Short mmCIF file of C-alpha atoms in Angstrom, two decimals:
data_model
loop_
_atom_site.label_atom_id
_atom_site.label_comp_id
_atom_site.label_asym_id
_atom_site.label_seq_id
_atom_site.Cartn_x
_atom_site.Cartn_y
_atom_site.Cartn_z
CA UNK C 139 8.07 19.73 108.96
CA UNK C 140 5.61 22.05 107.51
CA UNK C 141 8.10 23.15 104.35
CA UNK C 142 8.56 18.55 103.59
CA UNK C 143 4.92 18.71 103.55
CA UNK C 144 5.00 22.01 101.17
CA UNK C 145 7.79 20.56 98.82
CA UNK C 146 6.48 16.63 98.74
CA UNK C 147 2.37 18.26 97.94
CA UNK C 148 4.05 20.70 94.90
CA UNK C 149 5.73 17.70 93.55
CA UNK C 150 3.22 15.67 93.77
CA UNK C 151 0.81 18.52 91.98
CA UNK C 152 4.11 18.95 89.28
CA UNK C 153 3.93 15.27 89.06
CA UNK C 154 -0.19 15.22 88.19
CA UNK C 155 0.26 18.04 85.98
CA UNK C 156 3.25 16.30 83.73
CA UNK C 157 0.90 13.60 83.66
CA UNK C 158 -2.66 15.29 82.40
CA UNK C 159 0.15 17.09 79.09
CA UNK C 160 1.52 13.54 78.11
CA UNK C 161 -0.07 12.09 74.68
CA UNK C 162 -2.74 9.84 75.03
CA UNK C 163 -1.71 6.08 74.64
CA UNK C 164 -3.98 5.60 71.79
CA UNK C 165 -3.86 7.00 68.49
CA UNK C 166 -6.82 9.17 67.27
CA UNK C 167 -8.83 7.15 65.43
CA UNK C 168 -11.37 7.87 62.11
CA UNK C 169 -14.50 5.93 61.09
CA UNK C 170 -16.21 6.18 57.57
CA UNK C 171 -20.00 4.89 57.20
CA UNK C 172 -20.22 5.76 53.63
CA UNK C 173 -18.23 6.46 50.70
CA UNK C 174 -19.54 7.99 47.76
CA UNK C 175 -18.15 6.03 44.35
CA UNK C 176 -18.43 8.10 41.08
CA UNK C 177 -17.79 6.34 37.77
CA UNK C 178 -16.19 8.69 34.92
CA UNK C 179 -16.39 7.94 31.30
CA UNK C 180 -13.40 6.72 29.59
CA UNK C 181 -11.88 9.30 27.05
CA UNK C 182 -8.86 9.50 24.18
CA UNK C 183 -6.31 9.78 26.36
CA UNK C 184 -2.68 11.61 25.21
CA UNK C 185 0.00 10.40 26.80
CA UNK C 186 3.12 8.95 24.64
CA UNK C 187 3.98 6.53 27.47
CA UNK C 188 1.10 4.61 27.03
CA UNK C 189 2.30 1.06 25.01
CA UNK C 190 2.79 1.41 21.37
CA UNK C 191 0.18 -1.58 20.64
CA UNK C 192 -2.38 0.82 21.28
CA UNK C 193 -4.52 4.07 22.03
CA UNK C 194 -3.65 5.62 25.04
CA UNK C 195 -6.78 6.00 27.96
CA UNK C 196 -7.68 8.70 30.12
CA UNK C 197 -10.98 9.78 32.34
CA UNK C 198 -12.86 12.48 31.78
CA UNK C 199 -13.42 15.39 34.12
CA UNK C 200 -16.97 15.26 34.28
CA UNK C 201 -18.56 12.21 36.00
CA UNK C 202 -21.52 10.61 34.65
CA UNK C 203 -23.25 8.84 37.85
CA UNK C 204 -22.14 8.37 41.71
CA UNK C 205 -23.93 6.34 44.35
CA UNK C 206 -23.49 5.99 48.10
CA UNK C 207 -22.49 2.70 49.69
CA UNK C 208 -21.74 1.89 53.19
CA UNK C 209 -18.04 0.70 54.05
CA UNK C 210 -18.18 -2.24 54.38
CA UNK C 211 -20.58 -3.15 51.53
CA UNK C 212 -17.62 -1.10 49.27
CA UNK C 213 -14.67 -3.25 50.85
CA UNK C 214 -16.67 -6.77 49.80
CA UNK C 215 -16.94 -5.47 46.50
CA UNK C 216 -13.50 -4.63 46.45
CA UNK C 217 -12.16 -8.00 47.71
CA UNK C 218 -14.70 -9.58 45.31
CA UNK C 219 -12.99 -8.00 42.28
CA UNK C 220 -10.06 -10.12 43.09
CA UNK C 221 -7.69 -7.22 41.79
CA UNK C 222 -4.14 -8.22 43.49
CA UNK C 223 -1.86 -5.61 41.63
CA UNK C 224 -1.25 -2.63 39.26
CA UNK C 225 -0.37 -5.68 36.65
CA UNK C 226 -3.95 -6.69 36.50
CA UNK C 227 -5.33 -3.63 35.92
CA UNK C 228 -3.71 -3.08 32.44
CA UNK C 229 -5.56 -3.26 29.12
CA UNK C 230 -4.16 -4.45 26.04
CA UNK C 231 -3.99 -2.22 22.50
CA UNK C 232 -6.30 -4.01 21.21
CA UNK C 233 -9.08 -3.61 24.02
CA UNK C 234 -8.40 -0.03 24.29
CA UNK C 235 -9.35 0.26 21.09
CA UNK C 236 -13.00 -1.24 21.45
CA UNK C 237 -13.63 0.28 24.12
CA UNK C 238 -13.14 3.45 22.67
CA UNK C 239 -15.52 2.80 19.19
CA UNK C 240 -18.02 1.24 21.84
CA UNK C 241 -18.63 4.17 23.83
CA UNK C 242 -19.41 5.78 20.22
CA UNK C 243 -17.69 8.97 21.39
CA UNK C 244 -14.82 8.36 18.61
CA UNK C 245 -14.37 7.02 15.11
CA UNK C 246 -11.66 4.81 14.62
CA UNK C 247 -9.84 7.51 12.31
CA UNK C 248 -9.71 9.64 15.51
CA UNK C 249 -7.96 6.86 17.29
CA UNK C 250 -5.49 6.02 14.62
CA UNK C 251 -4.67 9.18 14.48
CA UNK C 252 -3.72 9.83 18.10
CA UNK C 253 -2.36 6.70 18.21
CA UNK C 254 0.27 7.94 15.38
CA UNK C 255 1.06 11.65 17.60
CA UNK C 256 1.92 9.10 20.58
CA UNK C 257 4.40 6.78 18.27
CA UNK C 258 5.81 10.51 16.58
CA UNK C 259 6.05 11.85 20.21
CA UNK C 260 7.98 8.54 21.51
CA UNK C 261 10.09 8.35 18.46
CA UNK C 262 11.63 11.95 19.57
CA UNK C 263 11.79 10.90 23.37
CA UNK C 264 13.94 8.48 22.23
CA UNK C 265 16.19 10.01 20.06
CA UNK C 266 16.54 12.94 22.43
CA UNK C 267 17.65 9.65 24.86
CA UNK C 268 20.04 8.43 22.34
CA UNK C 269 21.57 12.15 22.18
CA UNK C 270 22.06 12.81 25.91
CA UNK C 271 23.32 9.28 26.34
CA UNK C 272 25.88 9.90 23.64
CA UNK C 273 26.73 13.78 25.31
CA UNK C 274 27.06 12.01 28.56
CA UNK C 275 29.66 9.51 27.48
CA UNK C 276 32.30 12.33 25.44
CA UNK C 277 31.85 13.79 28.60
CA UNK C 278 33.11 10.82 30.67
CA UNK C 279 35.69 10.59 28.14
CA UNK C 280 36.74 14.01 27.97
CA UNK C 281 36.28 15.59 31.45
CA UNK C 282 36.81 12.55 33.38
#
């Protein structure tokens, strides 16, 4: 009688120990109260993919201001904005181009300019396209 007692206490302690090791039911959770928002001036960007209609946009490295808002003050702006999808936040050619001679950081031969390297440097992407697309089909034809 004694060793039932033994066996049935040990399992029970096995039992309590399996049970203190199992994950917790709830997942860990994080909380933000602030969230610091920098704004970064817009530069002469450089890459070819941009659209043709226009200079191409980057951010600088530097910022130029931040502030600290609390969370939820930052989400209402956000769903204030009314931004819905990646669509919306495109800017046309022509925009990018004012806002670049606004800022006064660039004269419009500057922007011309780089706006001509993009066209040269999407002219060659595409032939080099045209050339592996044409190497990939003898290919097919030959080895195929």
């Amino acid at each position: 009688m004694c060793n039932t007692k033994l066996v049935e206490e040990v399992q029970k302690g096995e039992s309590n120990l399996i049970q203190s090791y199992q994950k917790p039911s709830r997942s860990p959770k994080v909380a933000f109260s602030y969230v610091e928002v920098r704004s970064f001036p817009i530069i002469l960007g450089d890459n070819p993919a941009c659209s043709g209609s226009g200079p191409p946009l980057e951010i600088d490295w530097n910022p130029v201001g931040s502030r600290k808002v609390q969370i939820d003050e930052y989400e209402h702006e956000k769903r204030t904005r009314g931004i819905k999808n990646a669509e919306e936040l495109k800017i046309g050619g022509f925009f990018r181009h004012v806002l670049l001679r606004r800022s006064g950081m660039f004269t419009n031969e500057e922007i011309l300019s780089r706006m001509e390297e993009m066209e040269k440097v999407r002219r060659q992407r595409n032939k080099t396209k045209f050339v592996w697309l044409i190497l990939f089909r003898i290919k097919n034809f030959f080895f195929w």
